[in-house]
């Protein structure tokens, strides 16, 4: 898939479980604090490709095992790639950029779960989800400035869309952790729930979204995540085109047929 050769240190670091129309992606390298390393980039990219092209999957949940739900950059990448020379560092960042772009552009909405600590690049990976559910114990830390670095993994892109330029700069320039309540106040997360309720709440939300037409849901994501590219005139053209594509879809016809036949909707995503 274009990933350059790397040393595979673990049997796996990402798992994917599919239940009906919902896929759950789990970062499963708690012993490595779910650090953003080459193997995780590779396996998470493959998981997103699987979800993108599986017509039965309509919603994805993204979570991490262990006290660090989403970890910072792997130390080996920093030492041997980013701190080596600019061409080598760019190679790694190109792969990370591709991963984040997949999250933004696949038609399937992603519900991220912040159970524990979300640090550095891992925090920004999570914040690239479409919706985020946080535990009351969750912590978000844009720690880069403490190492003379600026945010990576799409950090300022995600933050400025979520919280605005001033708060994004505040979080990135101070490099101090914030809790779930502050993240909710800033607009970084959708909801804050009890620590043992995050997955259940994400599954409940995923089930509700999965019951809707994948055509309509996918169009909402595509339009929203590309708004930064649009002028007002372009937006209205895109809005009209997507609306017409929806009206031409089999799912739209199904809404009318099911209503006439007084039966349950059976969306197919086409």
PDB file of N, CA and C in Angstrom, residues 3 32 34-42 72-74 76-77:
ATOM      1  N   UNK A   3       3.548   1.887   1.996  1.00  0.00           N
ATOM      2  CA  UNK A   3       4.329   2.092   3.214  1.00  0.00           C
ATOM      3  C   UNK A   3       5.744   1.573   2.983  1.00  0.00           C
ATOM      4  N   UNK A  32       3.196  -0.538  24.623  1.00  0.00           N
ATOM      5  CA  UNK A  32       3.950   0.533  23.965  1.00  0.00           C
ATOM      6  C   UNK A  32       3.191   1.858  24.039  1.00  0.00           C
ATOM      7  N   UNK A  34       0.367   2.561  23.012  1.00  0.00           N
ATOM      8  CA  UNK A  34      -0.296   2.853  21.734  1.00  0.00           C
ATOM      9  C   UNK A  34       0.392   3.992  20.996  1.00  0.00           C
ATOM     10  N   UNK A  35       1.727   3.963  21.014  1.00  0.00           N
ATOM     11  CA  UNK A  35       2.491   5.014  20.358  1.00  0.00           C
ATOM     12  C   UNK A  35       2.298   4.963  18.838  1.00  0.00           C
ATOM     13  N   UNK A  36       2.370   6.121  18.245  1.00  0.00           N
ATOM     14  CA  UNK A  36       2.191   6.249  16.803  1.00  0.00           C
ATOM     15  C   UNK A  36       3.505   5.887  16.118  1.00  0.00           C
ATOM     16  N   UNK A  37       3.655   4.588  15.849  1.00  0.00           N
ATOM     17  CA  UNK A  37       4.842   4.090  15.182  1.00  0.00           C
ATOM     18  C   UNK A  37       4.523   3.582  13.791  1.00  0.00           C
ATOM     19  N   UNK A  38       5.544   3.103  13.105  1.00  0.00           N
ATOM     20  CA  UNK A  38       5.364   2.687  11.715  1.00  0.00           C
ATOM     21  C   UNK A  38       4.390   1.524  11.582  1.00  0.00           C
ATOM     22  N   UNK A  39       4.447   0.568  12.508  1.00  0.00           N
ATOM     23  CA  UNK A  39       3.535  -0.567  12.423  1.00  0.00           C
ATOM     24  C   UNK A  39       2.100  -0.124  12.660  1.00  0.00           C
ATOM     25  N   UNK A  40       1.899   0.773  13.615  1.00  0.00           N
ATOM     26  CA  UNK A  40       0.540   1.252  13.866  1.00  0.00           C
ATOM     27  C   UNK A  40       0.011   2.046  12.672  1.00  0.00           C
ATOM     28  N   UNK A  41       0.846   2.897  12.091  1.00  0.00           N
ATOM     29  CA  UNK A  41       0.441   3.657  10.908  1.00  0.00           C
ATOM     30  C   UNK A  41       0.022   2.701   9.791  1.00  0.00           C
ATOM     31  N   UNK A  42       0.812   1.667   9.586  1.00  0.00           N
ATOM     32  CA  UNK A  42       0.548   0.693   8.525  1.00  0.00           C
ATOM     33  C   UNK A  42      -0.746  -0.074   8.784  1.00  0.00           C
ATOM     34  N   UNK A  72       1.731   9.168  22.021  1.00  0.00           N
ATOM     35  CA  UNK A  72       2.509  10.095  21.193  1.00  0.00           C
ATOM     36  C   UNK A  72       3.321   9.340  20.155  1.00  0.00           C
ATOM     37  N   UNK A  73       4.131  10.060  19.424  1.00  0.00           N
ATOM     38  CA  UNK A  73       4.970   9.442  18.413  1.00  0.00           C
ATOM     39  C   UNK A  73       5.950   8.455  19.021  1.00  0.00           C
ATOM     40  N   UNK A  74       6.203   7.380  18.293  1.00  0.00           N
ATOM     41  CA  UNK A  74       7.142   6.368  18.764  1.00  0.00           C
ATOM     42  C   UNK A  74       8.553   6.950  18.839  1.00  0.00           C
ATOM     43  N   UNK A  76      11.402   5.617  18.477  1.00  0.00           N
ATOM     44  CA  UNK A  76      12.315   5.165  17.434  1.00  0.00           C
ATOM     45  C   UNK A  76      12.157   5.997  16.164  1.00  0.00           C
ATOM     46  N   UNK A  77      10.914   6.404  15.842  1.00  0.00           N
ATOM     47  CA  UNK A  77      10.695   7.254  14.675  1.00  0.00           C
ATOM     48  C   UNK A  77      11.348   8.614  14.889  1.00  0.00           C
TER      49      UNK A  77
END
